Amino acid sequence: FEDGENADRVLYVTDAGQSQHFQMVFEVAKLANFVPKTRDVSLEHVPFGLVQGEDGKKFATRSGDTVKLRDLLDEAVNIASKDIESRDDSLTNKEQLQKVATIVGIGAVKYADLSMNRE
């Protein structure tokens, strides 16, 4: 591409309501020669269902109200840490507790993400 990137595959992960928009954007990009014709480059939209906030409303990325992944993971680890402390007094070593909480918290986020139907 113009900035020197040599990607063979470009994924756009957004909610499913953007599918038609990205079909048109990809077609225009090809017509405008923004996508190299000298090699096979795949532009793909990955529909993500609908992403909602705690209030049940659709996230509006333009307003800047989205949750950063780092903040989500930190919160998951904090919740896991509190839960583990309340259940298991054998983990008195803070370093070990933090390690287990990190594994459990991030694992819970992965599970929640992968268990969702994307369509």
Tab-separated table of C-alpha atoms in Angstrom:
chain	number	residue	atom	x	y	z
A	1	PHE	CA	0.000	0.000	0.000
A	2	GLU	CA	1.081	3.636	-0.151
A	3	ASP	CA	2.622	3.654	3.339
A	4	GLY	CA	4.852	0.697	2.500
A	5	GLU	CA	2.778	-1.959	4.248
A	6	ASN	CA	2.871	-5.332	2.537
A	7	ALA	CA	-0.163	-7.037	4.049
A	8	ASP	CA	-1.662	-9.997	2.216
A	9	ARG	CA	-4.798	-9.948	4.336
A	10	VAL	CA	-6.517	-7.016	6.059
A	11	LEU	CA	-9.275	-7.700	8.582
A	12	TYR	CA	-11.822	-5.114	9.735
A	13	VAL	CA	-13.555	-6.305	12.907
A	14	THR	CA	-16.755	-4.348	13.514
A	15	ASP	CA	-20.372	-5.054	14.311
A	16	ALA	CA	-22.459	-6.932	11.747
A	17	GLY	CA	-24.405	-3.775	10.865
A	18	GLN	CA	-21.337	-2.514	8.989
A	19	SER	CA	-21.206	-5.424	6.490
A	20	GLN	CA	-22.731	-3.586	3.535
A	21	HIS	CA	-20.613	-0.511	4.252
A	22	PHE	CA	-17.404	-2.536	4.099
A	23	GLN	CA	-18.470	-4.360	0.930
A	24	MET	CA	-18.801	-0.958	-0.748
A	25	VAL	CA	-15.567	0.411	0.774
A	26	PHE	CA	-13.597	-2.625	-0.427
A	27	GLU	CA	-15.049	-2.317	-3.941
A	28	VAL	CA	-14.252	1.405	-4.121
A	29	ALA	CA	-10.718	0.757	-2.813
A	30	LYS	CA	-10.143	-1.718	-5.636
A	31	LEU	CA	-11.607	0.616	-8.266
A	32	ALA	CA	-9.462	3.505	-6.975
A	33	ASN	CA	-6.340	1.296	-7.113
A	34	PHE	CA	-5.777	1.581	-3.348
A	35	VAL	CA	-5.318	-2.193	-3.305
A	36	PRO	CA	-2.254	-3.434	-5.218
A	37	LYS	CA	-3.057	-5.397	-8.363
A	38	THR	CA	0.444	-6.827	-8.508
A	39	ARG	CA	-0.301	-9.325	-5.741
A	40	ASP	CA	-3.305	-10.951	-4.141
A	41	VAL	CA	-4.509	-8.828	-1.196
A	42	SER	CA	-7.613	-9.860	0.707
A	43	LEU	CA	-9.775	-7.184	2.361
A	44	GLU	CA	-12.225	-8.841	4.754
A	45	HIS	CA	-14.934	-7.700	7.117
A	46	VAL	CA	-15.271	-9.836	10.233
A	47	PRO	CA	-18.794	-9.264	11.584
A	48	PHE	CA	-18.848	-9.183	15.361
A	49	GLY	CA	-22.528	-9.287	16.209
A	50	LEU	CA	-23.449	-6.196	18.197
A	51	VAL	CA	-21.100	-4.706	20.777
A	52	GLN	CA	-22.979	-3.160	23.695
A	53	GLY	CA	-22.018	-1.247	26.791
A	54	GLU	CA	-23.173	-1.957	30.348
A	55	ASP	CA	-26.295	0.129	29.685
A	56	GLY	CA	-27.291	-2.223	26.835
A	57	LYS	CA	-26.817	0.477	24.206
A	58	LYS	CA	-24.676	-0.015	21.113
A	59	PHE	CA	-21.125	1.301	21.482
A	60	ALA	CA	-20.508	4.491	19.537
A	61	THR	CA	-16.815	4.509	18.677
A	62	ARG	CA	-16.940	8.047	17.315
A	63	SER	CA	-18.003	9.409	20.698
A	64	GLY	CA	-15.019	7.741	22.345
A	65	ASP	CA	-17.190	5.841	24.832
A	66	THR	CA	-15.719	2.428	24.104
A	67	VAL	CA	-13.848	0.341	26.659
A	68	LYS	CA	-10.152	-0.223	26.005
A	69	LEU	CA	-9.075	-3.868	25.936
A	70	ARG	CA	-6.371	-3.182	28.542
A	71	ASP	CA	-9.023	-1.781	30.925
A	72	LEU	CA	-11.295	-4.786	30.322
A	73	LEU	CA	-8.470	-7.234	31.047
A	74	ASP	CA	-7.374	-5.318	34.159
A	75	GLU	CA	-10.939	-5.369	35.485
A	76	ALA	CA	-11.272	-9.109	34.771
A	77	VAL	CA	-8.036	-9.808	36.669
A	78	ASN	CA	-9.174	-7.634	39.611
A	79	ILE	CA	-12.525	-9.439	39.800
A	80	ALA	CA	-10.802	-12.834	39.589
A	81	SER	CA	-8.354	-11.822	42.325
A	82	LYS	CA	-11.141	-10.778	44.704
A	83	ASP	CA	-13.088	-13.948	43.935
A	84	ILE	CA	-10.074	-16.194	44.518
A	85	GLU	CA	-9.228	-14.426	47.801
A	86	SER	CA	-12.790	-14.941	49.018
A	87	ARG	CA	-12.728	-18.673	48.214
A	88	ASP	CA	-9.186	-19.854	48.857
A	89	ASP	CA	-7.065	-18.843	51.865
A	90	SER	CA	-4.282	-21.213	50.838
A	91	LEU	CA	-2.998	-18.648	48.310
A	92	THR	CA	-1.234	-16.368	50.791
A	93	ASN	CA	1.646	-15.603	48.435
A	94	LYS	CA	0.598	-12.370	46.666
A	95	GLU	CA	2.722	-13.177	43.628
A	96	GLN	CA	1.060	-16.584	43.214
A	97	LEU	CA	-2.389	-15.053	43.750
A	98	GLN	CA	-1.685	-12.451	41.052
A	99	LYS	CA	-0.485	-15.145	38.650
A	100	VAL	CA	-3.605	-17.270	39.159
A	101	ALA	CA	-5.888	-14.219	38.973
A	102	THR	CA	-4.280	-13.177	35.687
A	103	ILE	CA	-4.776	-16.631	34.185
A	104	VAL	CA	-8.385	-16.860	35.395
A	105	GLY	CA	-9.321	-13.264	34.501
A	106	ILE	CA	-7.905	-13.294	30.994
A	107	GLY	CA	-9.226	-16.813	30.464
A	108	ALA	CA	-12.717	-15.623	31.402
A	109	VAL	CA	-12.532	-12.811	28.832
A	110	LYS	CA	-11.341	-15.243	26.147
A	111	TYR	CA	-14.127	-17.671	26.979
A	112	ALA	CA	-16.775	-14.934	26.914
A	113	ASP	CA	-15.479	-13.705	23.562
A	114	LEU	CA	-15.195	-17.105	21.897
A	115	SER	CA	-18.550	-18.361	23.182
A	116	MET	CA	-20.463	-15.553	21.421
A	117	ASN	CA	-22.241	-16.153	18.132
A	118	ARG	CA	-20.645	-13.703	15.667
A	119	GLU	CA	-23.613	-13.455	13.308
